[in-house]
Amino acid sequence: QSVLTQPPSVSGAPGQRVTISCTGSSSNIGAAYDVHWYQQLPGTAPKFLISGNNNRPSGVPDRFSGFKSGTSASLAITGLQAEDEADYYCQSYDSSLSGVLFGGGTKLTVL
Amino acid sequence: EVQLVESGGGLVQPGGSLRLSCAASGFTFSSYWMSWVRQAPGKGLDWVANIKQDGTEKYYVDSVKGRFTISRDNAKNSLYLQMNSLRAEDTAVYYCARWVTPFDYWGQGVLVTVSS
């Protein structure tokens, strides 16, 4: 069981907006450590999607955005497209574990 | 273009050892922290270890402390993971990644299977 909790799955129709939550605690997200997001398409390596300050690497569309509040963070995807169907992971740092953490991952299905 | 290419995976018996390598290119390797991240079959991502640019600082997840050793050779632009006393639960795809808080570049991964 991951210290960062994500819903196992979310779904949405093309064009819709979906959000994926990432819930942590006072020793990670709540301790002001940044939350980063990754996309993993089926059968491929993870890809860096968005950083804690909402910076996106070149090539990542602005349909993807990140938010953080208290001990939680969220990834929002607007204008959902079939190519967005993938697993999404949040990642932060935990001071009590002195290590990097990943959420359990969320499978996004585009209906 | 940044490239990270892992090698050295395979099938190993419980209690055995394996050494993974990651060849880096397209960036100044010696200027970056580097990491290993693994993914068990059908499961999520798990951070394994980080190493500082000059190798003087290393950090590990508790489950591999004392069994795994991360190292690097900046002259060869290479990252390594020496894995000893392997267990069935170490079975996973192992990814090499550049650590800039976040992990901004990843290799394609290499499969390690621990089984008798």
CSV table of C-alpha atoms in Angstrom, one decimal:
chain,number,residue,atom,x,y,z
A,1,GLN,CA,0.0,0.0,0.0
A,2,SER,CA,1.5,3.3,-1.1
A,3,VAL,CA,1.9,6.2,1.3
A,4,LEU,CA,0.6,8.4,-1.6
A,5,THR,CA,-2.9,7.3,-2.3
A,6,GLN,CA,-4.4,7.5,-5.8
A,7,PRO,CA,-7.7,6.1,-7.1
A,8,PRO,CA,-7.1,2.9,-9.0
A,9,SER,CA,-9.0,4.1,-12.0
A,10,VAL,CA,-10.8,7.0,-13.5
A,11,SER,CA,-12.6,7.4,-16.8
A,12,GLY,CA,-14.1,10.0,-19.1
A,13,ALA,CA,-15.4,10.6,-22.6
A,14,PRO,CA,-13.4,12.3,-25.3
A,15,GLY,CA,-13.4,16.1,-24.7
A,16,GLN,CA,-14.3,15.9,-21.1
A,17,ARG,CA,-12.2,16.9,-18.1
A,18,VAL,CA,-10.9,14.4,-15.6
A,19,THR,CA,-8.9,14.8,-12.4
A,20,ILE,CA,-6.7,12.3,-10.6
A,21,SER,CA,-6.1,12.8,-6.9
A,22,CYS,CA,-3.0,12.1,-4.9
A,23,THR,CA,-3.4,12.1,-1.1
A,24,GLY,CA,-0.4,12.2,1.2
A,25,SER,CA,0.4,13.3,4.7
A,26,SER,CA,2.2,15.9,6.7
A,27,SER,CA,5.6,14.3,6.1
A,28,ASN,CA,5.4,14.5,2.3
A,29,ILE,CA,2.9,16.6,0.4
A,30,GLY,CA,1.9,18.5,3.5
A,31,ALA,CA,5.6,19.3,4.3
A,32,ALA,CA,5.7,21.4,1.1
A,33,TYR,CA,7.6,18.8,-1.0
A,34,ASP,CA,6.7,19.2,-4.6
A,35,VAL,CA,4.4,16.7,-6.3
A,36,HIS,CA,5.3,15.5,-9.8
A,37,TRP,CA,3.3,13.5,-12.3
A,38,TYR,CA,4.2,10.8,-14.8
A,39,GLN,CA,2.4,9.2,-17.7
A,40,GLN,CA,3.0,5.5,-18.6
A,41,LEU,CA,1.5,4.4,-21.9
A,42,PRO,CA,0.9,0.6,-22.2
A,43,GLY,CA,4.1,-1.3,-22.6
A,44,THR,CA,6.4,1.7,-22.4
A,45,ALA,CA,8.6,3.5,-19.8
A,46,PRO,CA,7.2,6.2,-17.7
A,47,LYS,CA,7.3,9.7,-19.1
A,48,PHE,CA,7.7,12.9,-17.0
A,49,LEU,CA,4.5,14.9,-17.4
A,50,ILE,CA,4.4,17.8,-15.1
A,51,SER,CA,6.4,19.2,-12.2
A,52,GLY,CA,5.4,20.6,-8.8
A,53,ASN,CA,5.4,24.1,-10.0
A,54,ASN,CA,3.2,23.2,-12.9
A,55,ASN,CA,6.1,23.2,-15.4
A,56,ARG,CA,5.6,20.9,-18.3
A,57,PRO,CA,8.5,19.6,-20.4
A,58,SER,CA,8.4,20.5,-24.1
A,59,GLY,CA,5.9,18.5,-26.0
A,60,VAL,CA,3.4,18.1,-23.1
A,61,PRO,CA,0.2,19.9,-24.0
A,62,ASP,CA,-1.3,22.5,-21.7
A,63,ARG,CA,-4.3,20.3,-21.4
A,64,PHE,CA,-2.4,18.8,-18.5
A,65,SER,CA,-2.1,20.8,-15.2
A,66,GLY,CA,-1.3,20.1,-11.6
A,67,PHE,CA,-2.6,21.4,-8.4
A,68,LYS,CA,-1.6,21.1,-4.7
A,69,SER,CA,-3.4,22.0,-1.5
A,70,GLY,CA,-2.5,20.9,2.0
A,71,THR,CA,-1.7,17.2,2.0
A,72,SER,CA,-3.2,16.5,-1.4
A,73,ALA,CA,-2.5,17.1,-5.1
A,74,SER,CA,-4.4,16.6,-8.3
A,75,LEU,CA,-3.7,16.2,-12.0
A,76,ALA,CA,-6.3,17.6,-14.3
A,77,ILE,CA,-6.6,16.7,-18.0
A,78,THR,CA,-9.0,18.7,-20.1
A,79,GLY,CA,-10.2,18.0,-23.6
A,80,LEU,CA,-9.6,14.3,-23.1
A,81,GLN,CA,-8.2,12.4,-26.1
A,82,ALA,CA,-8.0,8.7,-26.8
A,83,GLU,CA,-4.2,9.0,-26.7
A,84,ASP,CA,-4.4,10.0,-23.0
A,85,GLU,CA,-5.4,6.5,-22.1
A,86,ALA,CA,-2.5,5.4,-19.8
A,87,ASP,CA,-1.4,4.9,-16.2
A,88,TYR,CA,-0.7,8.1,-14.2
A,89,TYR,CA,1.6,8.3,-11.2
A,90,CYS,CA,2.2,11.1,-8.7
A,91,GLN,CA,5.6,11.3,-6.9
A,92,SER,CA,6.9,13.3,-4.0
A,93,TYR,CA,9.4,13.0,-1.2
A,94,ASP,CA,8.8,11.8,2.4
A,95,SER,CA,10.9,13.2,5.3
A,96,SER,CA,10.0,10.5,7.7
A,97,LEU,CA,11.0,7.8,5.3
A,98,SER,CA,13.9,9.9,3.9
A,99,GLY,CA,13.1,8.7,0.4
A,100,VAL,CA,11.2,9.3,-2.8
A,101,LEU,CA,7.6,8.1,-3.0
A,102,PHE,CA,5.3,7.2,-5.8
A,103,GLY,CA,1.5,6.9,-5.7
A,104,GLY,CA,0.0,3.6,-6.5
A,105,GLY,CA,-1.0,4.7,-10.0
A,106,THR,CA,-4.3,5.5,-11.7
A,107,LYS,CA,-5.5,3.9,-14.9
A,108,LEU,CA,-7.2,6.4,-17.1
A,109,THR,CA,-9.8,5.0,-19.5
A,110,VAL,CA,-11.1,7.1,-22.3
A,111,LEU,CA,-14.6,5.9,-23.0
B,1,GLU,CA,19.0,13.9,-27.3
B,2,VAL,CA,19.1,12.4,-23.9
B,3,GLN,CA,19.3,8.6,-23.9
B,4,LEU,CA,19.5,6.1,-21.1
B,5,VAL,CA,20.0,2.4,-22.0
B,6,GLU,CA,19.9,-0.3,-19.4
B,7,SER,CA,21.4,-3.7,-19.7
B,8,GLY,CA,22.3,-6.7,-17.5
B,9,GLY,CA,18.9,-8.1,-16.6
B,10,GLY,CA,17.9,-11.7,-16.7
B,11,LEU,CA,16.8,-14.7,-14.8
B,12,VAL,CA,18.6,-15.4,-11.5
B,13,GLN,CA,17.9,-17.8,-8.6
B,14,PRO,CA,16.9,-16.6,-5.2
B,15,GLY,CA,20.0,-15.6,-3.2
B,16,GLY,CA,21.9,-14.8,-6.4
B,17,SER,CA,23.4,-11.6,-7.7
B,18,LEU,CA,23.1,-9.5,-10.8
B,19,ARG,CA,24.6,-6.2,-11.9
B,20,LEU,CA,22.6,-3.7,-14.0
B,21,SER,CA,24.2,-1.1,-16.1
B,22,CYS,CA,22.8,2.1,-17.6
B,23,ALA,CA,24.7,3.9,-20.4
B,24,ALA,CA,23.9,7.6,-20.6
B,25,SER,CA,24.4,9.9,-23.5
B,26,GLY,CA,23.2,13.3,-24.8
B,27,PHE,CA,23.9,15.2,-21.6
B,28,THR,CA,26.7,15.9,-19.2
B,29,PHE,CA,26.3,12.8,-17.0
B,30,SER,CA,28.6,14.0,-14.3
B,31,SER,CA,26.4,17.0,-13.6
B,32,TYR,CA,23.3,15.0,-12.5
B,33,TRP,CA,22.0,12.9,-9.7
B,34,MET,CA,20.9,9.5,-11.1
B,35,SER,CA,18.4,6.9,-9.9
B,36,TRP,CA,17.0,3.4,-10.2
B,37,VAL,CA,13.3,2.9,-10.2
B,38,ARG,CA,11.6,-0.5,-10.5
B,39,GLN,CA,8.2,-1.8,-11.4
B,40,ALA,CA,7.0,-5.3,-10.5
B,41,PRO,CA,4.9,-7.0,-13.1
B,42,GLY,CA,1.4,-5.4,-13.2
B,43,LYS,CA,2.3,-3.1,-10.3
B,44,GLY,CA,3.2,0.5,-9.7
B,45,LEU,CA,6.5,2.4,-9.6
B,46,ASP,CA,8.9,2.0,-6.7
B,47,TRP,CA,12.0,4.2,-6.2
B,48,VAL,CA,15.1,2.0,-5.4
B,49,ALA,CA,18.1,4.3,-5.1
B,50,ASN,CA,19.7,7.7,-5.8
B,51,ILE,CA,23.3,8.7,-6.3
B,52,LYS,CA,24.9,12.2,-6.2
B,53,GLN,CA,26.9,13.6,-9.1
B,54,ASP,CA,30.3,12.6,-7.6
B,55,GLY,CA,29.0,9.4,-6.0
B,56,THR,CA,29.6,10.7,-2.4
B,57,GLU,CA,25.9,10.5,-1.4
B,58,LYS,CA,23.7,7.4,-1.9
B,59,TYR,CA,20.2,6.8,-0.7
B,60,TYR,CA,18.2,3.6,-0.8
B,61,VAL,CA,14.7,2.4,-0.1
B,62,ASP,CA,14.6,0.3,3.1
B,63,SER,CA,13.8,-2.9,1.4
B,64,VAL,CA,17.1,-3.0,-0.5
B,65,LYS,CA,19.5,-1.5,2.1
B,66,GLY,CA,22.4,-3.8,2.6
B,67,ARG,CA,21.7,-5.9,-0.5
B,68,PHE,CA,21.8,-3.4,-3.4
B,69,THR,CA,24.6,-0.9,-4.2
B,70,ILE,CA,24.3,2.0,-6.6
B,71,SER,CA,27.4,3.3,-8.2
B,72,ARG,CA,28.5,5.3,-11.2
B,73,ASP,CA,31.5,5.9,-13.5
B,74,ASN,CA,31.5,9.4,-14.8
B,75,ALA,CA,34.4,8.7,-17.1
B,76,LYS,CA,32.2,6.0,-18.8
B,77,ASN,CA,28.9,7.9,-18.5
B,78,SER,CA,27.5,4.9,-16.8
B,79,LEU,CA,25.3,4.1,-13.8
B,80,TYR,CA,25.2,0.7,-12.1
B,81,LEU,CA,23.1,-1.3,-9.6
B,82,GLN,CA,24.8,-4.3,-7.9
B,83,MET,CA,22.0,-6.5,-6.6
B,84,ASN,CA,22.9,-9.2,-4.1
B,85,SER,CA,20.9,-11.7,-2.0
B,86,LEU,CA,18.1,-11.4,-4.5
B,87,ARG,CA,14.5,-12.3,-3.5
B,88,ALA,CA,11.4,-13.2,-5.5
B,89,GLU,CA,10.0,-9.8,-4.6
B,90,ASP,CA,12.8,-8.1,-6.4
B,91,THR,CA,11.4,-9.3,-9.7
B,92,ALA,CA,10.7,-6.2,-11.7
B,93,VAL,CA,11.5,-4.1,-14.6
B,94,TYR,CA,14.3,-1.8,-13.5
B,95,TYR,CA,14.5,1.7,-14.9
B,96,CYS,CA,17.5,4.1,-14.9
B,97,ALA,CA,16.4,7.7,-14.6
B,98,ARG,CA,17.9,11.1,-14.4
B,99,TRP,CA,17.0,12.8,-11.1
B,100,VAL,CA,16.4,16.5,-11.2
B,101,THR,CA,13.5,16.4,-8.7
B,102,PRO,CA,11.5,15.0,-10.7
B,103,PHE,CA,12.8,12.1,-12.8
B,104,ASP,CA,12.9,13.9,-16.1
B,105,TYR,CA,14.4,11.2,-18.4
B,106,TRP,CA,13.9,7.4,-18.2
B,107,GLY,CA,15.5,4.4,-19.9
B,108,GLN,CA,13.4,1.7,-21.5
B,109,GLY,CA,13.9,-0.6,-18.6
B,110,VAL,CA,15.4,-4.1,-18.1
B,111,LEU,CA,13.6,-7.1,-16.7
B,112,VAL,CA,15.0,-8.9,-13.7
B,113,THR,CA,13.4,-12.2,-12.8
B,114,VAL,CA,14.2,-13.9,-9.5
B,115,SER,CA,13.0,-17.5,-9.6
B,116,SER,CA,14.2,-21.0,-9.1
